[in-house]
Short mmCIF file of C-alpha atoms in Angstrom, two decimals:
data_model
loop_
_atom_site.label_atom_id
_atom_site.label_comp_id
_atom_site.label_asym_id
_atom_site.label_seq_id
_atom_site.Cartn_x
_atom_site.Cartn_y
_atom_site.Cartn_z
CA MET A 49 14.08 37.72 -19.81
CA ASN A 50 12.16 40.85 -18.96
CA ARG A 51 11.15 41.77 -15.50
CA ASN A 52 7.64 40.28 -15.79
CA GLU A 53 9.02 36.99 -17.11
CA GLU A 54 11.51 36.88 -14.11
CA PHE A 55 8.51 37.29 -11.81
CA GLU A 56 6.66 34.39 -13.41
CA GLN A 57 9.80 32.27 -13.04
CA LEU A 58 9.92 33.25 -9.43
CA ILE A 59 6.31 32.21 -8.93
CA ARG A 60 7.08 28.80 -10.69
CA GLU A 61 10.07 28.27 -8.44
CA TYR A 62 7.93 29.00 -5.37
CA ARG A 63 5.27 26.57 -6.42
CA ASP A 64 7.88 23.98 -7.14
CA THR A 65 9.38 24.22 -3.80
CA PRO A 66 9.84 20.56 -2.74
CA VAL A 67 7.86 19.70 0.43
CA PRO A 68 9.64 17.09 2.58
CA GLN A 69 7.64 13.87 3.16
CA SER A 70 7.82 14.43 6.88
CA ALA A 71 5.66 17.53 6.63
CA SER A 72 2.50 15.52 6.60
CA ASP A 73 3.43 13.71 9.71
CA THR A 74 4.54 16.97 11.35
CA VAL A 75 1.18 18.52 10.74
CA LYS A 76 -0.72 15.47 11.80
CA ASP A 77 1.28 15.33 15.10
CA ALA A 78 0.45 19.03 15.64
CA ILE A 79 -3.22 18.41 15.01
CA ASP A 80 -3.17 15.51 17.54
CA ARG A 81 -1.36 17.59 20.00
CA GLY A 82 -3.70 20.51 19.53
CA CYS A 83 -6.69 18.34 19.87
CA ALA A 84 -5.47 16.70 22.99
CA GLN A 85 -4.81 20.14 24.52
CA ALA A 86 -8.30 21.36 23.42
CA ALA A 87 -9.87 18.25 24.91
CA LYS A 88 -7.97 18.87 28.26
CA ARG A 89 -9.11 22.43 28.29
CA ARG A 90 -12.65 21.21 27.77
CA ARG A 91 -12.40 18.73 30.51
CA MET A 92 -11.02 21.32 32.89
CA MET A 93 -14.00 23.48 31.96
CA TYR A 94 -16.48 20.65 32.57
CA ILE A 95 -14.91 19.51 35.75
CA GLY A 96 -14.87 23.07 36.93
CA GLY A 97 -18.53 23.56 35.99
CA ALA A 98 -19.49 20.16 37.50
CA PHE A 99 -17.76 20.89 40.86
CA GLY A 100 -19.32 24.23 40.85
CA THR A 101 -22.68 22.69 40.45
CA CYS A 102 -21.85 20.09 43.18
CA ALA A 103 -20.58 22.79 45.52
CA ALA A 104 -23.85 24.66 44.95
CA ALA A 105 -25.94 21.66 45.53
CA ALA A 106 -23.99 20.80 48.66
CA LEU A 107 -24.59 24.36 49.92
CA VAL A 108 -28.26 24.12 49.50
CA LEU A 109 -28.42 20.72 51.25
CA LEU A 110 -26.41 22.14 54.14
CA LEU A 111 -28.79 25.07 54.39
CA ILE A 112 -31.87 22.90 54.40
CA TRP A 113 -30.11 20.83 57.07
CA LEU A 114 -29.37 23.85 59.20
CA VAL A 115 -32.53 25.99 58.80
CA PRO A 116 -34.67 25.62 61.90
CA GLY A 117 -38.04 24.01 61.20
CA LYS A 118 -41.51 25.07 62.65
CA ASP A 119 -40.47 23.26 65.91
CA GLY A 120 -37.44 25.63 66.23
CA MET A 121 -35.17 22.65 65.86
CA ILE A 122 -32.62 22.19 63.30
CA ARG A 123 -32.91 19.04 61.17
CA GLY A 124 -29.88 17.49 62.87
CA GLU A 125 -31.42 17.76 66.30
CA ARG A 126 -34.74 16.32 65.12
CA GLN A 127 -32.92 13.30 63.60
CA ASP A 128 -30.75 12.91 66.69
CA ASN A 129 -33.76 13.12 69.09
CA ALA A 130 -35.75 10.65 66.94
CA LEU A 131 -32.88 8.20 67.02
CA ASN A 132 -32.65 8.62 70.80
CA GLY A 133 -36.43 8.23 71.16
CA SER A 134 -36.59 11.64 72.72
CA GLU A 135 -38.46 13.68 70.19
CA LYS A 136 -40.81 16.06 72.00
CA ASN A 137 -44.14 17.46 71.01
CA PRO A 138 -43.50 20.72 69.23
CA GLY A 139 -45.94 22.44 71.56
CA ASP A 140 -44.16 20.94 74.68
CA PRO A 141 -42.47 23.67 76.72
CA MET A 142 -39.89 21.09 77.78
CA MET A 143 -38.48 21.32 74.29
CA PHE A 144 -37.34 24.90 74.93
CA GLU A 145 -35.73 23.85 78.27
CA ASP A 146 -33.74 21.18 76.49
CA SER A 147 -32.93 23.49 73.74
CA ALA A 148 -31.77 26.10 76.16
CA ALA A 149 -29.61 23.45 77.91
CA LEU A 150 -27.90 22.71 74.68
CA GLY A 151 -27.63 26.20 73.59
CA ASP A 152 -29.85 28.00 71.08
CA ALA A 153 -29.32 26.78 67.57
CA ASP A 154 -28.81 30.36 66.38
CA ASP A 155 -26.12 30.98 68.76
CA ARG A 156 -24.09 27.98 67.67
CA PRO A 157 -21.35 28.11 65.20
CA VAL A 158 -22.82 26.77 61.99
CA GLY A 159 -21.47 23.53 60.54
CA ALA A 160 -19.21 21.67 62.82
CA VAL A 161 -21.52 21.30 65.82
CA GLU A 162 -24.55 20.42 63.87
CA VAL A 163 -22.97 17.89 61.51
CA ALA A 164 -21.06 16.27 64.50
CA ASP A 165 -24.38 15.99 66.37
CA THR A 166 -25.92 13.94 63.54
CA GLY A 167 -22.76 11.79 63.37
CA ALA A 168 -22.79 12.44 59.58
CA ASP A 169 -19.44 12.20 57.95
CA PRO A 170 -19.13 15.24 55.84
CA VAL A 171 -16.80 13.55 53.42
CA ALA A 172 -19.01 10.51 53.08
CA ALA A 173 -22.06 12.93 52.78
CA GLY A 174 -20.37 14.54 49.82
CA PHE A 175 -19.93 17.84 51.42
CA SER A 176 -16.23 17.96 50.83
CA LEU A 177 -15.01 18.17 47.25
CA GLY A 178 -11.73 16.39 48.13
CA ARG A 179 -8.24 17.77 47.88
CA GLU A 180 -7.81 17.08 44.31
CA ALA A 181 -11.09 18.71 43.33
CA ASP A 182 -10.39 21.66 45.61
CA GLU A 183 -7.01 22.18 43.81
CA LEU A 184 -8.73 22.04 40.45
CA MET A 185 -11.28 24.55 41.63
CA THR A 186 -8.39 26.83 42.94
CA GLU A 187 -6.57 26.62 39.67
CA GLU A 188 -9.72 27.36 37.69
CA ASN A 189 -10.39 30.43 39.87
CA CYS A 190 -6.83 31.56 39.43
CA ILE A 191 -7.29 31.24 35.69
CA VAL A 192 -10.43 33.25 35.77
CA LYS A 193 -8.77 35.87 37.90
CA ALA A 194 -5.83 36.13 35.63
CA LEU A 195 -7.97 36.45 32.56
CA GLU A 196 -10.03 39.21 34.16
CA CYS A 197 -6.95 41.19 34.88
CA PHE A 198 -5.67 40.72 31.33
CA GLU A 199 -9.00 41.82 29.97
CA GLU A 200 -8.76 44.96 32.07
CA GLU A 201 -5.27 45.61 30.73
CA MET A 202 -6.32 45.09 27.15
CA ALA A 203 -9.27 47.47 27.68
CA GLN A 204 -6.91 50.12 29.15
CA ARG A 205 -4.63 49.94 26.25
CA GLN A 206 -7.51 49.70 23.71
CA PHE A 207 -6.29 46.46 22.47
CA VAL A 208 -8.66 44.22 20.29
CA ALA A 209 -7.26 40.79 20.52
CA THR A 210 -7.62 38.28 17.57
CA LEU A 211 -5.74 35.51 19.09
CA VAL A 212 -5.20 34.84 22.80
CA ASP A 213 -2.90 32.26 24.13
CA SER A 214 -2.02 31.30 27.65
CA GLU A 215 0.49 29.15 29.42
CA VAL A 216 0.76 28.09 33.14
CA LEU A 217 4.34 29.01 34.17
CA THR A 218 4.17 28.08 37.74
CA ASN A 219 1.94 25.79 39.78
CA ASN A 220 3.31 24.88 43.09
CA ASP A 221 1.78 24.85 46.63
CA ARG A 222 1.65 28.65 46.92
CA TRP A 223 1.88 30.09 43.45
CA PHE A 224 -0.07 29.85 40.23
CA THR A 225 1.29 31.94 37.49
CA LEU A 226 -0.37 32.32 34.19
CA ALA A 227 1.20 34.06 31.17
CA VAL A 228 -1.35 35.42 28.81
CA CYS A 229 -0.55 36.66 25.31
CA ALA A 230 -2.77 38.42 22.90
CA THR A 231 -2.21 39.37 19.27
CA GLU A 232 -4.03 42.03 17.48
CA SER A 233 -4.51 42.06 13.78
CA GLY A 234 -4.63 45.16 11.83
CA ASN A 235 -2.40 47.43 9.85
CA GLU A 236 0.39 46.47 12.22
CA ASP A 237 0.55 43.40 14.36
CA ARG A 238 0.72 44.21 18.06
CA GLU A 239 1.26 41.70 20.82
CA ILE A 240 0.75 42.25 24.52
CA ARG A 241 1.50 39.87 27.29
CA GLY A 242 0.47 39.66 30.85
CA TYR A 243 2.02 37.76 33.77
CA TYR A 244 -0.28 37.07 36.65
CA ASN A 245 1.13 35.56 39.89
CA ILE A 246 -1.71 34.49 42.04
CA ASP A 247 -1.37 33.49 45.67
CA LYS A 248 -3.36 30.25 45.91
CA THR A 249 -4.41 30.75 49.52
CA SER A 250 -6.06 34.14 48.81
CA CYS A 251 -6.63 33.73 45.10
CA GLU A 252 -5.41 37.34 44.61
CA VAL A 253 -2.92 38.61 42.08
CA VAL A 254 0.29 39.65 43.98
CA THR A 255 2.37 42.62 42.64
CA LEU A 256 6.11 42.73 42.77
CA ALA A 257 5.83 45.55 45.36
CA GLN A 258 3.44 43.61 47.46
CA LEU A 259 6.03 40.67 47.37
CA TYR A 260 9.22 42.65 47.75
CA GLY A 261 7.82 45.78 49.33
CA GLY A 262 10.24 48.55 50.04
CA ALA A 263 12.41 50.70 47.91
CA ASP A 264 15.55 48.78 48.85
CA ASN A 265 14.42 45.47 47.43
CA LEU A 266 13.17 47.00 44.19
CA SER A 267 16.49 48.90 43.83
CA VAL A 268 18.39 45.62 44.37
CA ILE A 269 16.21 44.14 41.53
CA ARG A 270 16.71 47.22 39.36
CA GLU A 271 20.59 47.11 39.80
CA GLU A 272 20.69 43.43 39.06
CA VAL A 273 18.61 43.81 35.94
CA SER A 274 20.78 46.72 34.88
CA ARG A 275 23.85 44.64 35.38
CA GLN A 276 22.46 41.82 33.24
CA MET A 277 21.47 44.33 30.59
CA LYS A 278 24.91 45.71 30.40
CA GLU A 279 26.45 42.13 30.28
CA ARG A 280 24.16 41.31 27.39
CA GLN A 281 25.07 44.49 25.53
CA LYS A 282 28.63 43.64 25.89
CA ALA A 283 28.05 40.18 24.53
CA ASP A 284 26.22 41.71 21.47
CA THR A 285 28.43 44.57 20.66
CA GLY A 286 31.92 43.18 21.62
CA ASN A 287 33.54 45.18 24.42
CA GLN A 288 31.78 48.48 23.64
CA THR A 289 30.28 48.84 27.15
CA GLU A 290 31.39 52.38 27.67
CA ASN A 291 28.35 53.74 25.90
CA ALA A 292 25.97 51.15 27.20
CA GLN A 293 22.69 52.72 28.16
CA ALA A 294 20.96 50.30 30.33
CA GLN A 295 18.65 52.03 32.66
CA PRO A 296 15.66 49.74 33.47
CA VAL A 297 12.70 51.15 35.23
CA ILE A 298 11.38 48.40 37.67
CA SER A 299 7.98 49.55 38.51
CA GLU A 300 5.80 48.26 41.49
CA ASN A 301 3.69 46.41 39.01
CA GLN A 302 6.52 45.04 36.98
CA SER A 303 5.78 41.86 35.23
CA TYR A 304 7.38 38.91 36.85
CA TYR A 305 7.02 35.30 37.54
CA PHE A 306 8.85 32.42 39.29
CA ASN A 307 10.52 29.83 37.13
CA SER A 308 10.80 26.17 37.79
CA THR A 309 13.62 26.57 40.33
CA GLU A 310 11.53 29.17 41.99
CA GLU A 311 13.85 32.10 41.09
CA LEU A 312 12.27 35.45 40.37
CA VAL A 313 12.17 36.33 36.65
CA ILE A 314 11.63 39.95 35.67
CA VAL A 315 9.93 40.50 32.40
CA LEU A 316 10.56 43.76 30.51
CA GLU A 317 8.74 44.95 27.46
CA ALA A 318 10.59 46.19 24.42
CA ASP A 319 10.43 49.86 25.49
CA GLU A 320 11.51 49.03 28.98
CA ALA A 321 14.94 47.60 27.83
CA GLU A 322 15.79 49.61 24.74
CA ASN A 323 19.01 48.79 22.88
CA VAL A 324 19.28 45.44 24.58
CA GLN A 325 19.34 42.42 22.26
CA SER A 326 19.58 39.07 23.78
CA PRO A 327 18.79 35.32 23.18
CA THR A 328 16.05 35.62 25.72
CA GLU A 329 14.26 38.29 23.77
CA ASP A 330 11.26 36.93 22.01
CA ALA A 331 9.32 37.94 18.84
CA ALA A 332 7.37 40.72 20.68
CA GLY A 333 10.56 42.16 22.10
CA TYR A 334 10.03 40.92 25.69
CA ARG A 335 13.18 40.16 27.71
CA GLU A 336 13.54 38.21 30.75
CA PHE A 337 16.04 38.55 33.64
CA VAL A 338 16.55 36.03 36.35
CA ILE A 339 17.25 37.41 39.77
CA PRO A 340 19.39 35.14 41.94
CA THR A 341 17.54 34.26 45.08
CA ALA A 342 20.44 35.09 47.29
CA LEU A 343 20.00 38.83 46.41
CA LEU A 344 16.46 38.82 47.68
CA PRO A 345 15.12 38.73 51.21
CA MET B 1217 -19.73 22.19 18.09
CA LYS B 1218 -16.19 22.74 19.25
CA GLN B 1219 -15.01 19.33 18.01
CA ASP B 1220 -16.58 20.26 14.71
CA LYS B 1221 -14.44 23.33 14.34
CA GLU B 1222 -11.40 21.33 15.21
CA LYS B 1223 -12.29 18.64 12.61
CA LEU B 1224 -12.80 21.43 10.05
CA ILE B 1225 -9.56 23.18 10.74
CA GLY B 1226 -7.73 19.75 10.94
CA GLY B 1227 -9.06 19.00 7.42
CA ILE B 1228 -7.98 22.17 6.01
CA LEU B 1229 -4.51 21.91 7.53
CA MET B 1230 -4.13 18.40 6.10
CA ASP B 1231 -5.33 19.41 2.67
CA ASN B 1232 -3.13 22.46 2.50
CA TYR B 1233 -0.08 21.75 4.58
CA GLN B 1234 2.15 21.87 1.53
CA LYS B 1235 1.08 25.37 0.84
CA TYR B 1236 1.69 26.47 4.34
CA TYR B 1237 5.17 24.91 4.15
CA ARG B 1238 6.02 26.81 0.99
CA LEU B 1239 4.75 30.00 2.55
CA ALA B 1240 6.99 29.34 5.62
CA TYR B 1241 9.97 28.35 3.45
CA SER B 1242 9.70 31.58 1.36
CA TYR B 1243 10.43 33.43 4.58
CA VAL B 1244 13.07 31.38 6.25
CA HIS B 1245 14.72 29.34 3.46
CA SER B 1246 15.27 26.39 5.69
CA GLU B 1247 13.52 23.02 5.64
CA GLN B 1248 13.61 22.47 9.36
CA ASP B 1249 12.61 25.98 10.29
CA ALA B 1250 9.70 25.86 7.80
CA LEU B 1251 8.63 22.59 9.32
CA ASP B 1252 8.78 24.07 12.83
CA ILE B 1253 6.69 27.04 11.75
CA VAL B 1254 4.04 24.82 10.11
CA GLN B 1255 3.97 22.68 13.15
CA GLU B 1256 3.40 25.49 15.61
CA GLY B 1257 0.94 27.15 13.36
CA ALA B 1258 -1.12 23.99 12.99
CA TYR B 1259 -1.04 23.40 16.79
CA LYS B 1260 -2.17 26.92 17.52
CA ALA B 1261 -4.96 26.77 14.92
CA ILE B 1262 -6.26 23.63 16.45
CA ARG B 1263 -5.95 24.89 19.95
CA HIS B 1264 -7.86 28.08 19.07
CA ALA B 1265 -10.41 26.50 16.77
CA HIS B 1266 -13.11 27.27 19.19
CA SER B 1267 -12.42 31.00 18.87
CA LEU B 1268 -13.10 31.03 15.13
CA GLN B 1269 -16.23 32.97 14.64
CA ASN B 1270 -17.08 32.40 10.98
CA GLU B 1271 -16.12 29.15 9.51
CA GLU B 1272 -16.30 30.66 6.09
CA TYR B 1273 -13.08 32.37 6.95
CA ALA B 1274 -11.31 29.31 8.23
CA LYS B 1275 -8.81 29.15 5.32
CA THR B 1276 -7.73 32.74 5.57
CA TRP B 1277 -7.72 32.49 9.37
CA ILE B 1278 -5.19 29.61 9.07
CA TYR B 1279 -3.13 31.58 6.58
CA ARG B 1280 -3.03 34.40 8.96
CA ILE B 1281 -1.78 32.11 11.75
CA MET B 1282 0.91 30.66 9.52
CA MET B 1283 1.95 34.09 8.31
CA ASN B 1284 2.22 35.37 11.91
CA GLU B 1285 4.30 32.37 12.74
CA ALA B 1286 6.59 32.90 9.88
CA VAL B 1287 6.97 36.61 10.44
CA ASN B 1288 7.50 36.15 14.23
CA PHE B 1289 10.21 33.54 13.51
CA VAL B 1290 12.03 35.85 11.15
CA ARG B 1291 11.79 38.77 13.67
CA LYS B 1292 13.04 36.46 16.42
CA ASN B 1293 15.96 35.21 14.42
CA ARG B 1294 16.54 38.51 12.46
CA LYS B 1295 20.36 38.41 12.77
CA ASP B 1296 20.97 34.91 11.59
CA PHE B 1297 18.18 35.21 9.00
CA THR B 1298 19.80 38.22 7.41
CA GLU B 1299 23.09 36.43 7.19
CA ILE B 1300 21.46 33.36 5.55
CA GLN B 1301 19.65 35.54 3.08
CA GLU B 1302 22.92 37.34 2.19
CA ASP B 1303 24.68 33.97 1.64
CA SER B 1304 21.94 32.53 -0.50
CA ALA B 1305 21.77 35.64 -2.57
CA ALA B 1306 25.54 35.53 -3.01
CA LYS B 1307 25.49 31.87 -4.05
CA GLU B 1308 22.74 32.62 -6.71
CA ASP B 1309 24.56 35.46 -8.42
CA SER B 1310 24.61 33.62 -11.59
CA TYR B 1311 20.88 33.36 -11.82
CA GLN B 1312 19.16 35.81 -14.07
CA ASP B 1313 16.49 36.44 -11.59
CA VAL B 1314 18.68 37.24 -8.81
CA ASP B 1315 17.89 41.01 -8.74
CA LEU B 1316 14.17 40.44 -8.52
CA ARG B 1317 14.50 37.69 -5.89
CA LYS B 1318 16.73 39.98 -3.84
CA ALA B 1319 14.09 42.79 -4.21
CA VAL B 1320 11.39 40.57 -3.12
CA ASP B 1321 13.42 39.29 -0.11
CA ALA B 1322 14.33 42.87 0.78
CA LEU B 1323 10.57 43.92 0.99
CA ASP B 1324 9.21 44.54 4.48
CA GLU B 1325 7.12 41.81 5.99
CA GLU B 1326 3.73 43.13 4.89
CA GLU B 1327 4.92 43.89 1.41
CA LYS B 1328 6.39 40.43 0.99
CA ALA B 1329 3.15 38.88 2.40
CA LEU B 1330 1.17 40.80 -0.22
CA ILE B 1331 3.29 39.35 -3.01
CA VAL B 1332 3.41 35.80 -1.55
CA LEU B 1333 -0.27 35.51 -0.77
CA HIS B 1334 -1.68 37.20 -3.85
CA PHE B 1335 0.87 36.06 -6.60
CA PHE B 1336 2.45 33.01 -5.26
CA GLU B 1337 -0.44 31.47 -3.32
CA ASP B 1338 -2.99 32.76 -5.77
CA LEU B 1339 -5.25 34.27 -3.24
CA THR B 1340 -7.68 36.90 -4.40
CA ILE B 1341 -7.04 40.48 -3.25
CA GLU B 1342 -9.94 40.21 -0.99
CA GLN B 1343 -8.66 37.12 0.65
CA THR B 1344 -5.11 38.55 0.88
CA ALA B 1345 -6.59 41.68 2.53
CA LYS B 1346 -8.46 39.45 5.08
CA VAL B 1347 -5.36 37.51 5.91
CA LEU B 1348 -3.41 40.68 6.50
CA GLY B 1349 -6.27 42.52 8.28
CA LEU B 1350 -6.33 45.33 5.74
CA ASN B 1351 -9.37 46.70 4.07
CA LEU B 1352 -9.68 46.08 0.34
CA SER B 1353 -8.66 49.40 -0.87
CA THR B 1354 -5.72 49.70 1.35
CA ALA B 1355 -4.52 46.23 0.15
CA LYS B 1356 -4.87 47.32 -3.52
CA SER B 1357 -3.00 50.50 -3.13
CA ARG B 1358 -0.28 48.80 -1.15
CA LEU B 1359 0.05 46.05 -3.77
CA TYR B 1360 0.33 48.80 -6.43
CA ARG B 1361 3.09 50.39 -4.52
CA VAL B 1362 4.94 47.16 -4.08
CA LEU B 1363 4.69 46.26 -7.71
CA SER B 1364 6.08 49.72 -8.65
CA LYS B 1365 8.92 49.13 -6.18
CA LEU B 1366 9.65 45.87 -7.93
CA LYS B 1367 9.29 47.58 -11.32
CA LEU B 1368 6.61 45.22 -12.39
CA LYS B 1369 3.78 45.96 -14.72
CA LEU B 1370 1.06 43.22 -14.17
CA GLY B 1371 -2.12 44.69 -15.55
CA ASP B 1372 -4.49 47.53 -14.74
CA GLU B 1373 -6.36 45.98 -11.84
CA TYR B 1374 -3.46 47.04 -9.47
CA GLU B 1375 -3.54 50.63 -10.72
CA SER B 1376 -7.10 51.21 -9.93
CA GLU B 1377 -6.49 52.74 -6.55
#
């Protein structure tokens, strides 16, 4: 058999590779799972959009309610007075006296007093979005914030993504962490990843330095990462730790997130942890190091 | 519209899952790993169906996703994978095509992808180039180089660049 015939044989073997019967079900399951996820994403976007519209409408209604009319009275006062049978002629100077006695509408804190005066229940009136809806809005805002940061990072690195994937790593009372991963096609595949830890109260991305400010804390983290790197090198190369070169650089903007047990996880890119192979290294060469909570303030 | 794309991608996946399985299997030589790759690739394709700009390229787009999954899997498990490859090559020493098989397995990821997609999967050079994100002339010249490496002479079309 010559070389070309061998090649044809190889092609035949490839095409005759038996495909397990379960492959069809596996793909079908994946399609169903993907469709469900996509539908969930659409629902989130719809809910986010719908709540956004509701919030805007509520704001407009509230403004209409609070803007003083020609009579100088806000709508709440007019309604209240009408109900009490005390509506005054707009031209009546008494109105101003009463108004002065109550305090000028413009001087009052907007919202609470006026709504309370009318006796309207803000929840019943639809002014509050409710706790669940607020949370959804917060998460939606966090996602938007994280994606904006990621887009900035991609632009800085001149990265043109062909595939972007994201995953919520943490979502507790305080933190929302989104991991975003982008792949760039071209002569050589590149992948970049961003971890964005967002404080839900401020909806701002919090850096490692902001969280554990101070050189001492960062050096504690650096030493712990260094220790774990050496440990992994030892596991990979037997006992040859004498030559271990594990000098991580933990920057103030180092990638991190909190895992399900609320421990700090430091994420290093391939060039930040050279010569360290570990089971936690993923395809793009990212490595993770869990920092015990006891080491941190 | 978005659901239409999901339907389209779903249809292509169901029509071609055997091809994707073979593609994955050629990289990992393990039934379970190949199934995992196809499953993950199918999931990602559906999840990102909305980002597909041109439906005309849906097939090559899915190939690319599957190829990425397979290559990423190999990179992730490089150590184990090399051992398996060596084992399987050792077991098949009696086959006449062992040298060529070894040579194909020893190609780098892109070179192997060129061979698998163009010759094994029968994609045109244009389609192969699209899957790999290469321009046509680059794909042709690389294919020519790979064929030379494998000491194969398969016609003039690969020698034009």
